[in-house]
Amino acid sequence: MPEQGKSVPGERKPNLGPSAGPSNRKALIAAAREIFAEQGFDAPLNAIVKRAGVGQGSLYRHFPDRLELGLAVFDENLDALEGVAAEPDASLARLLDTIIDQALVSTGLIDLIWRHRRDERVEHIGARLRTVIVELLERDRAAGRIGGHVGAADVELAVTMLADVVARSDPAERQIVARRARNIFRAAFAPRPDQTAVKSVATRSSAPGTSA
């Protein structure tokens, strides 16, 4: 018997009218996150409705189609990334780790974004992520944690590749693949040896009257 005050997954909630709108929406997003992680983005929507404990009509009032529902879940992921960027000790390394954690349980959402990447409703995802990347890139450069050769476009590409390779790996190997990919990008983004001294020596060697 369930504890008093706690709902059971799939149990229909009492009809509270319009006042239930925000809580129903939240329940649908939470259920969609779980179902998409378990069954992929093509999971039946009625499974999400049942898990959320709401009526079918509530689903379509809040989310006219599958893409809108998936984007709502993905927006919560972006909220988390923006939360990481807001922390005083935030870094791109921490951002990539968070993205890996999300990718490991959100493979269906990554598939969603890829399928609908040309849909104008998806454009805001790239814009929000780009803002976070630029902010952390500037912070890492100032702290000397990342090489000057790395630009925002490089980090965006790394994020896309990282999420995609994790999503498309065998579930049993995703943790290992994610760690390997993460180490590759860490090495690629690391500050490179200072070339100032080398250039100085080369300049002196080529100066008139300088012997080899």
C-alpha positions as protocol buffer text, in pm:
chain_id: "A"
residue {
  index: 1
  type: MET
  ca { x: 0 y: 0 z: 0 }
}
residue {
  index: 2
  type: PRO
  ca { x: 151 y: 339 z: -97 }
}
residue {
  index: 3
  type: GLU
  ca { x: 245 y: 586 z: 172 }
}
residue {
  index: 4
  type: GLN
  ca { x: -7 y: 859 z: 234 }
}
residue {
  index: 5
  type: GLY
  ca { x: 59 y: 1169 z: 22 }
}
residue {
  index: 6
  type: LYS
  ca { x: 272 y: 985 z: -234 }
}
residue {
  index: 7
  type: SER
  ca { x: 153 y: 904 z: -584 }
}
residue {
  index: 8
  type: VAL
  ca { x: 198 y: 573 z: -757 }
}
residue {
  index: 9
  type: PRO
  ca { x: 350 y: 574 z: -1110 }
}
residue {
  index: 10
  type: GLY
  ca { x: 65 y: 545 z: -1357 }
}
residue {
  index: 11
  type: GLU
  ca { x: -200 y: 636 z: -1101 }
}
residue {
  index: 12
  type: ARG
  ca { x: -445 y: 892 z: -1239 }
}
residue {
  index: 13
  type: LYS
  ca { x: -442 y: 1219 z: -1050 }
}
residue {
  index: 14
  type: PRO
  ca { x: -768 y: 1382 z: -942 }
}
residue {
  index: 15
  type: ASN
  ca { x: -904 y: 1637 z: -1189 }
}
residue {
  index: 16
  type: LEU
  ca { x: -821 y: 1979 z: -1044 }
}
residue {
  index: 17
  type: GLY
  ca { x: -912 y: 2177 z: -1355 }
}
residue {
  index: 18
  type: PRO
  ca { x: -690 y: 2457 z: -1492 }
}
residue {
  index: 19
  type: SER
  ca { x: -500 y: 2486 z: -1164 }
}
residue {
  index: 20
  type: ALA
  ca { x: -341 y: 2146 z: -1234 }
}
residue {
  index: 21
  type: GLY
  ca { x: -182 y: 2271 z: -1558 }
}
residue {
  index: 22
  type: PRO
  ca { x: 169 y: 2348 z: -1426 }
}
residue {
  index: 23
  type: SER
  ca { x: 194 y: 2029 z: -1222 }
}
residue {
  index: 24
  type: ASN
  ca { x: 65 y: 1818 z: -1511 }
}
residue {
  index: 25
  type: ARG
  ca { x: 321 y: 1971 z: -1744 }
}
residue {
  index: 26
  type: LYS
  ca { x: 599 y: 1900 z: -1497 }
}
residue {
  index: 27
  type: ALA
  ca { x: 479 y: 1541 z: -1454 }
}
residue {
  index: 28
  type: LEU
  ca { x: 470 y: 1489 z: -1832 }
}
residue {
  index: 29
  type: ILE
  ca { x: 825 y: 1618 z: -1876 }
}
residue {
  index: 30
  type: ALA
  ca { x: 955 y: 1397 z: -1596 }
}
residue {
  index: 31
  type: ALA
  ca { x: 776 y: 1094 z: -1739 }
}
residue {
  index: 32
  type: ALA
  ca { x: 900 y: 1171 z: -2092 }
}
residue {
  index: 33
  type: ARG
  ca { x: 1259 y: 1189 z: -1967 }
}
residue {
  index: 34
  type: GLU
  ca { x: 1227 y: 843 z: -1813 }
}
residue {
  index: 35
  type: ILE
  ca { x: 1040 y: 681 z: -2102 }
}
residue {
  index: 36
  type: PHE
  ca { x: 1268 y: 827 z: -2371 }
}
residue {
  index: 37
  type: ALA
  ca { x: 1570 y: 701 z: -2175 }
}
residue {
  index: 38
  type: GLU
  ca { x: 1419 y: 354 z: -2143 }
}
residue {
  index: 39
  type: GLN
  ca { x: 1259 y: 311 z: -2485 }
}
residue {
  index: 40
  type: GLY
  ca { x: 1403 y: 578 z: -2713 }
}
residue {
  index: 41
  type: PHE
  ca { x: 1243 y: 879 z: -2876 }
}
residue {
  index: 42
  type: ASP
  ca { x: 992 y: 663 z: -3067 }
}
residue {
  index: 43
  type: ALA
  ca { x: 838 y: 533 z: -2744 }
}
residue {
  index: 44
  type: PRO
  ca { x: 456 y: 538 z: -2745 }
}
residue {
  index: 45
  type: LEU
  ca { x: 319 y: 863 z: -2606 }
}
residue {
  index: 46
  type: ASN
  ca { x: 51 y: 678 z: -2413 }
}
residue {
  index: 47
  type: ALA
  ca { x: 330 y: 522 z: -2206 }
}
residue {
  index: 48
  type: ILE
  ca { x: 436 y: 873 z: -2107 }
}
residue {
  index: 49
  type: VAL
  ca { x: 79 y: 971 z: -2024 }
}
residue {
  index: 50
  type: LYS
  ca { x: 39 y: 662 z: -1808 }
}
residue {
  index: 51
  type: ARG
  ca { x: 370 y: 720 z: -1628 }
}
residue {
  index: 52
  type: ALA
  ca { x: 276 y: 1083 z: -1562 }
}
residue {
  index: 53
  type: GLY
  ca { x: -67 y: 987 z: -1431 }
}
residue {
  index: 54
  type: VAL
  ca { x: -252 y: 1243 z: -1641 }
}
residue {
  index: 55
  type: GLY
  ca { x: -510 y: 1231 z: -1920 }
}
residue {
  index: 56
  type: GLN
  ca { x: -429 y: 1210 z: -2291 }
}
residue {
  index: 57
  type: GLY
  ca { x: -586 y: 1551 z: -2342 }
}
residue {
  index: 58
  type: SER
  ca { x: -343 y: 1706 z: -2096 }
}
residue {
  index: 59
  type: LEU
  ca { x: -50 y: 1584 z: -2305 }
}
residue {
  index: 60
  type: TYR
  ca { x: -170 y: 1753 z: -2623 }
}
residue {
  index: 61
  type: ARG
  ca { x: -272 y: 2072 z: -2446 }
}
residue {
  index: 62
  type: HIS
  ca { x: 85 y: 2121 z: -2330 }
}
residue {
  index: 63
  type: PHE
  ca { x: 273 y: 1952 z: -2614 }
}
residue {
  index: 64
  type: PRO
  ca { x: 108 y: 1948 z: -2959 }
}
residue {
  index: 65
  type: ASP
  ca { x: 356 y: 1692 z: -3092 }
}
residue {
  index: 66
  type: ARG
  ca { x: 641 y: 1463 z: -2993 }
}
residue {
  index: 67
  type: LEU
  ca { x: 907 y: 1720 z: -3081 }
}
residue {
  index: 68
  type: GLU
  ca { x: 761 y: 1982 z: -2846 }
}
residue {
  index: 69
  type: LEU
  ca { x: 768 y: 1731 z: -2561 }
}
residue {
  index: 70
  type: GLY
  ca { x: 1124 y: 1627 z: -2637 }
}
residue {
  index: 71
  type: LEU
  ca { x: 1237 y: 1989 z: -2653 }
}
residue {
  index: 72
  type: ALA
  ca { x: 1084 y: 2055 z: -2312 }
}
residue {
  index: 73
  type: VAL
  ca { x: 1297 y: 1775 z: -2169 }
}
residue {
  index: 74
  type: PHE
  ca { x: 1606 y: 1901 z: -2352 }
}
residue {
  index: 75
  type: ASP
  ca { x: 1546 y: 2253 z: -2223 }
}
residue {
  index: 76
  type: GLU
  ca { x: 1577 y: 2117 z: -1870 }
}
residue {
  index: 77
  type: ASN
  ca { x: 1917 y: 1974 z: -1968 }
}
residue {
  index: 78
  type: LEU
  ca { x: 2018 y: 2319 z: -2088 }
}
residue {
  index: 79
  type: ASP
  ca { x: 1896 y: 2468 z: -1760 }
}
residue {
  index: 80
  type: ALA
  ca { x: 2140 y: 2235 z: -1586 }
}
residue {
  index: 81
  type: LEU
  ca { x: 2427 y: 2339 z: -1816 }
}
residue {
  index: 82
  type: GLU
  ca { x: 2352 y: 2706 z: -1750 }
}
residue {
  index: 83
  type: GLY
  ca { x: 2356 y: 2623 z: -1381 }
}
residue {
  index: 84
  type: VAL
  ca { x: 2704 y: 2475 z: -1421 }
}
residue {
  index: 85
  type: ALA
  ca { x: 2824 y: 2790 z: -1599 }
}
residue {
  index: 86
  type: ALA
  ca { x: 2689 y: 3007 z: -1316 }
}
residue {
  index: 87
  type: GLU
  ca { x: 2909 y: 2836 z: -1055 }
}
residue {
  index: 88
  type: PRO
  ca { x: 3220 y: 3033 z: -948 }
}
residue {
  index: 89
  type: ASP
  ca { x: 3459 y: 2745 z: -1025 }
}
residue {
  index: 90
  type: ALA
  ca { x: 3290 y: 2638 z: -1350 }
}
residue {
  index: 91
  type: SER
  ca { x: 3503 y: 2527 z: -1644 }
}
residue {
  index: 92
  type: LEU
  ca { x: 3466 y: 2368 z: -1986 }
}
residue {
  index: 93
  type: ALA
  ca { x: 3591 y: 2042 z: -1835 }
}
residue {
  index: 94
  type: ARG
  ca { x: 3301 y: 2046 z: -1591 }
}
residue {
  index: 95
  type: LEU
  ca { x: 3062 y: 2133 z: -1873 }
}
residue {
  index: 96
  type: LEU
  ca { x: 3179 y: 1838 z: -2084 }
}
residue {
  index: 97
  type: ASP
  ca { x: 3146 y: 1604 z: -1787 }
}
residue {
  index: 98
  type: THR
  ca { x: 2788 y: 1721 z: -1733 }
}
residue {
  index: 99
  type: ILE
  ca { x: 2706 y: 1676 z: -2101 }
}
residue {
  index: 100
  type: ILE
  ca { x: 2843 y: 1322 z: -2086 }
}
residue {
  index: 101
  type: ASP
  ca { x: 2626 y: 1246 z: -1783 }
}
residue {
  index: 102
  type: GLN
  ca { x: 2323 y: 1378 z: -1971 }
}
residue {
  index: 103
  type: ALA
  ca { x: 2409 y: 1190 z: -2290 }
}
residue {
  index: 104
  type: LEU
  ca { x: 2438 y: 860 z: -2105 }
}
residue {
  index: 105
  type: VAL
  ca { x: 2071 y: 879 z: -2008 }
}
residue {
  index: 106
  type: SER
  ca { x: 1933 y: 1094 z: -2291 }
}
residue {
  index: 107
  type: THR
  ca { x: 2023 y: 907 z: -2607 }
}
residue {
  index: 108
  type: GLY
  ca { x: 1667 y: 941 z: -2733 }
}
residue {
  index: 109
  type: LEU
  ca { x: 1684 y: 1319 z: -2701 }
}
residue {
  index: 110
  type: ILE
  ca { x: 2008 y: 1334 z: -2899 }
}
residue {
  index: 111
  type: ASP
  ca { x: 1839 y: 1135 z: -3174 }
}
residue {
  index: 112
  type: LEU
  ca { x: 1551 y: 1382 z: -3159 }
}
residue {
  index: 113
  type: ILE
  ca { x: 1774 y: 1685 z: -3209 }
}
residue {
  index: 114
  type: TRP
  ca { x: 1960 y: 1520 z: -3495 }
}
residue {
  index: 115
  type: ARG
  ca { x: 1641 y: 1423 z: -3679 }
}
residue {
  index: 116
  type: HIS
  ca { x: 1490 y: 1770 z: -3646 }
}
residue {
  index: 117
  type: ARG
  ca { x: 1808 y: 1979 z: -3660 }
}
residue {
  index: 118
  type: ARG
  ca { x: 1664 y: 2194 z: -3943 }
}
residue {
  index: 119
  type: ASP
  ca { x: 1339 y: 2266 z: -3759 }
}
residue {
  index: 120
  type: GLU
  ca { x: 1327 y: 2628 z: -3643 }
}
residue {
  index: 121
  type: ARG
  ca { x: 1198 y: 2513 z: -3305 }
}
residue {
  index: 122
  type: VAL
  ca { x: 1534 y: 2346 z: -3242 }
}
residue {
  index: 123
  type: GLU
  ca { x: 1745 y: 2654 z: -3319 }
}
residue {
  index: 124
  type: HIS
  ca { x: 1725 y: 2797 z: -2966 }
}
residue {
  index: 125
  type: ILE
  ca { x: 1906 y: 2490 z: -2830 }
}
residue {
  index: 126
  type: GLY
  ca { x: 2222 y: 2573 z: -3021 }
}
residue {
  index: 127
  type: ALA
  ca { x: 2198 y: 2939 z: -2922 }
}
residue {
  index: 128
  type: ARG
  ca { x: 2167 y: 2860 z: -2551 }
}
residue {
  index: 129
  type: LEU
  ca { x: 2451 y: 2609 z: -2560 }
}
residue {
  index: 130
  type: ARG
  ca { x: 2672 y: 2852 z: -2753 }
}
residue {
  index: 131
  type: THR
  ca { x: 2622 y: 3120 z: -2488 }
}
residue {
  index: 132
  type: VAL
  ca { x: 2735 y: 2881 z: -2214 }
}
residue {
  index: 133
  type: ILE
  ca { x: 3038 y: 2769 z: -2416 }
}
residue {
  index: 134
  type: VAL
  ca { x: 3155 y: 3124 z: -2491 }
}
residue {
  index: 135
  type: GLU
  ca { x: 3127 y: 3224 z: -2126 }
}
residue {
  index: 136
  type: LEU
  ca { x: 3326 y: 2925 z: -2000 }
}
residue {
  index: 137
  type: LEU
  ca { x: 3580 y: 2949 z: -2282 }
}
residue {
  index: 138
  type: GLU
  ca { x: 3665 y: 3306 z: -2187 }
}
residue {
  index: 139
  type: ARG
  ca { x: 3694 y: 3204 z: -1822 }
}
residue {
  index: 140
  type: ASP
  ca { x: 3923 y: 2910 z: -1903 }
}
residue {
  index: 141
  type: ARG
  ca { x: 4144 y: 3124 z: -2127 }
}
residue {
  index: 142
  type: ALA
  ca { x: 4188 y: 3381 z: -1852 }
}
residue {
  index: 143
  type: ALA
  ca { x: 4283 y: 3105 z: -1608 }
}
residue {
  index: 144
  type: GLY
  ca { x: 4523 y: 2939 z: -1853 }
}
residue {
  index: 145
  type: ARG
  ca { x: 4324 y: 2615 z: -1853 }
}
residue {
  index: 146
  type: ILE
  ca { x: 4274 y: 2597 z: -2228 }
}
residue {
  index: 147
  type: GLY
  ca { x: 4491 y: 2662 z: -2531 }
}
residue {
  index: 148
  type: GLY
  ca { x: 4464 y: 2981 z: -2730 }
}
residue {
  index: 149
  type: HIS
  ca { x: 4413 y: 2770 z: -3043 }
}
residue {
  index: 150
  type: VAL
  ca { x: 4069 y: 2659 z: -2922 }
}
residue {
  index: 151
  type: GLY
  ca { x: 3765 y: 2856 z: -3034 }
}
residue {
  index: 152
  type: ALA
  ca { x: 3397 y: 2837 z: -2949 }
}
residue {
  index: 153
  type: ALA
  ca { x: 3326 y: 2653 z: -3275 }
}
residue {
  index: 154
  type: ASP
  ca { x: 3580 y: 2386 z: -3175 }
}
residue {
  index: 155
  type: VAL
  ca { x: 3407 y: 2331 z: -2842 }
}
residue {
  index: 156
  type: GLU
  ca { x: 3065 y: 2318 z: -3008 }
}
residue {
  index: 157
  type: LEU
  ca { x: 3194 y: 2052 z: -3247 }
}
residue {
  index: 158
  type: ALA
  ca { x: 3342 y: 1856 z: -2957 }
}
residue {
  index: 159
  type: VAL
  ca { x: 3012 y: 1868 z: -2768 }
}
residue {
  index: 160
  type: THR
  ca { x: 2821 y: 1746 z: -3074 }
}
residue {
  index: 161
  type: MET
  ca { x: 3068 y: 1465 z: -3142 }
}
residue {
  index: 162
  type: LEU
  ca { x: 3082 y: 1366 z: -2776 }
}
residue {
  index: 163
  type: ALA
  ca { x: 2706 y: 1342 z: -2735 }
}
residue {
  index: 164
  type: ASP
  ca { x: 2665 y: 1161 z: -3066 }
}
residue {
  index: 165
  type: VAL
  ca { x: 2934 y: 899 z: -3007 }
}
residue {
  index: 166
  type: VAL
  ca { x: 2796 y: 821 z: -2662 }
}
residue {
  index: 167
  type: ALA
  ca { x: 2439 y: 794 z: -2792 }
}
residue {
  index: 168
  type: ARG
  ca { x: 2536 y: 561 z: -3076 }
}
residue {
  index: 169
  type: SER
  ca { x: 2761 y: 331 z: -2873 }
}
residue {
  index: 170
  type: ASP
  ca { x: 2653 y: -4 z: -2735 }
}
residue {
  index: 171
  type: PRO
  ca { x: 2479 y: 63 z: -2400 }
}
residue {
  index: 172
  type: ALA
  ca { x: 2721 y: -168 z: -2219 }
}
residue {
  index: 173
  type: GLU
  ca { x: 3020 y: 30 z: -2348 }
}
residue {
  index: 174
  type: ARG
  ca { x: 2894 y: 387 z: -2322 }
}
residue {
  index: 175
  type: GLN
  ca { x: 3077 y: 470 z: -1999 }
}
residue {
  index: 176
  type: ILE
  ca { x: 3409 y: 354 z: -2147 }
}
residue {
  index: 177
  type: VAL
  ca { x: 3351 y: 529 z: -2480 }
}
residue {
  index: 178
  type: ALA
  ca { x: 3254 y: 851 z: -2302 }
}
residue {
  index: 179
  type: ARG
  ca { x: 3571 y: 845 z: -2091 }
}
residue {
  index: 180
  type: ARG
  ca { x: 3793 y: 783 z: -2395 }
}
residue {
  index: 181
  type: ALA
  ca { x: 3629 y: 1061 z: -2595 }
}
residue {
  index: 182
  type: ARG
  ca { x: 3655 y: 1296 z: -2299 }
}
residue {
  index: 183
  type: ASN
  ca { x: 4030 y: 1229 z: -2266 }
}
residue {
  index: 184
  type: ILE
  ca { x: 4084 y: 1295 z: -2637 }
}
residue {
  index: 185
  type: PHE
  ca { x: 3921 y: 1637 z: -2615 }
}
residue {
  index: 186
  type: ARG
  ca { x: 4103 y: 1719 z: -2293 }
}
residue {
  index: 187
  type: ALA
  ca { x: 4436 y: 1659 z: -2467 }
}
residue {
  index: 188
  type: ALA
  ca { x: 4329 y: 1851 z: -2778 }
}
residue {
  index: 189
  type: PHE
  ca { x: 4216 y: 2155 z: -2578 }
}
residue {
  index: 190
  type: ALA
  ca { x: 4513 y: 2170 z: -2340 }
}
residue {
  index: 191
  type: PRO
  ca { x: 4742 y: 2475 z: -2356 }
}
residue {
  index: 192
  type: ARG
  ca { x: 5030 y: 2419 z: -2596 }
}
residue {
  index: 193
  type: PRO
  ca { x: 5394 y: 2488 z: -2505 }
}
residue {
  index: 194
  type: ASP
  ca { x: 5483 y: 2854 z: -2529 }
}
residue {
  index: 195
  type: GLN
  ca { x: 5648 y: 2919 z: -2864 }
}
residue {
  index: 196
  type: THR
  ca { x: 5780 y: 3263 z: -2769 }
}
residue {
  index: 197
  type: ALA
  ca { x: 6126 y: 3138 z: -2677 }
}
residue {
  index: 198
  type: VAL
  ca { x: 6153 y: 2933 z: -2996 }
}
residue {
  index: 199
  type: LYS
  ca { x: 6058 y: 3233 z: -3209 }
}
residue {
  index: 200
  type: SER
  ca { x: 6311 y: 3448 z: -3025 }
}
residue {
  index: 201
  type: VAL
  ca { x: 6592 y: 3201 z: -3094 }
}
residue {
  index: 202
  type: ALA
  ca { x: 6490 y: 3175 z: -3460 }
}
residue {
  index: 203
  type: THR
  ca { x: 6491 y: 3554 z: -3495 }
}
residue {
  index: 204
  type: ARG
  ca { x: 6839 y: 3588 z: -3344 }
}
residue {
  index: 205
  type: SER
  ca { x: 6972 y: 3306 z: -3559 }
}
residue {
  index: 206
  type: SER
  ca { x: 6851 y: 3471 z: -3879 }
}
residue {
  index: 207
  type: ALA
  ca { x: 6980 y: 3818 z: -3788 }
}
residue {
  index: 208
  type: PRO
  ca { x: 7274 y: 3957 z: -3997 }
}
residue {
  index: 209
  type: GLY
  ca { x: 7613 y: 3873 z: -3854 }
}
residue {
  index: 210
  type: THR
  ca { x: 7482 y: 3581 z: -3648 }
}
residue {
  index: 211
  type: SER
  ca { x: 7676 y: 3261 z: -3695 }
}
residue {
  index: 212
  type: ALA
  ca { x: 7509 y: 2925 z: -3691 }
}
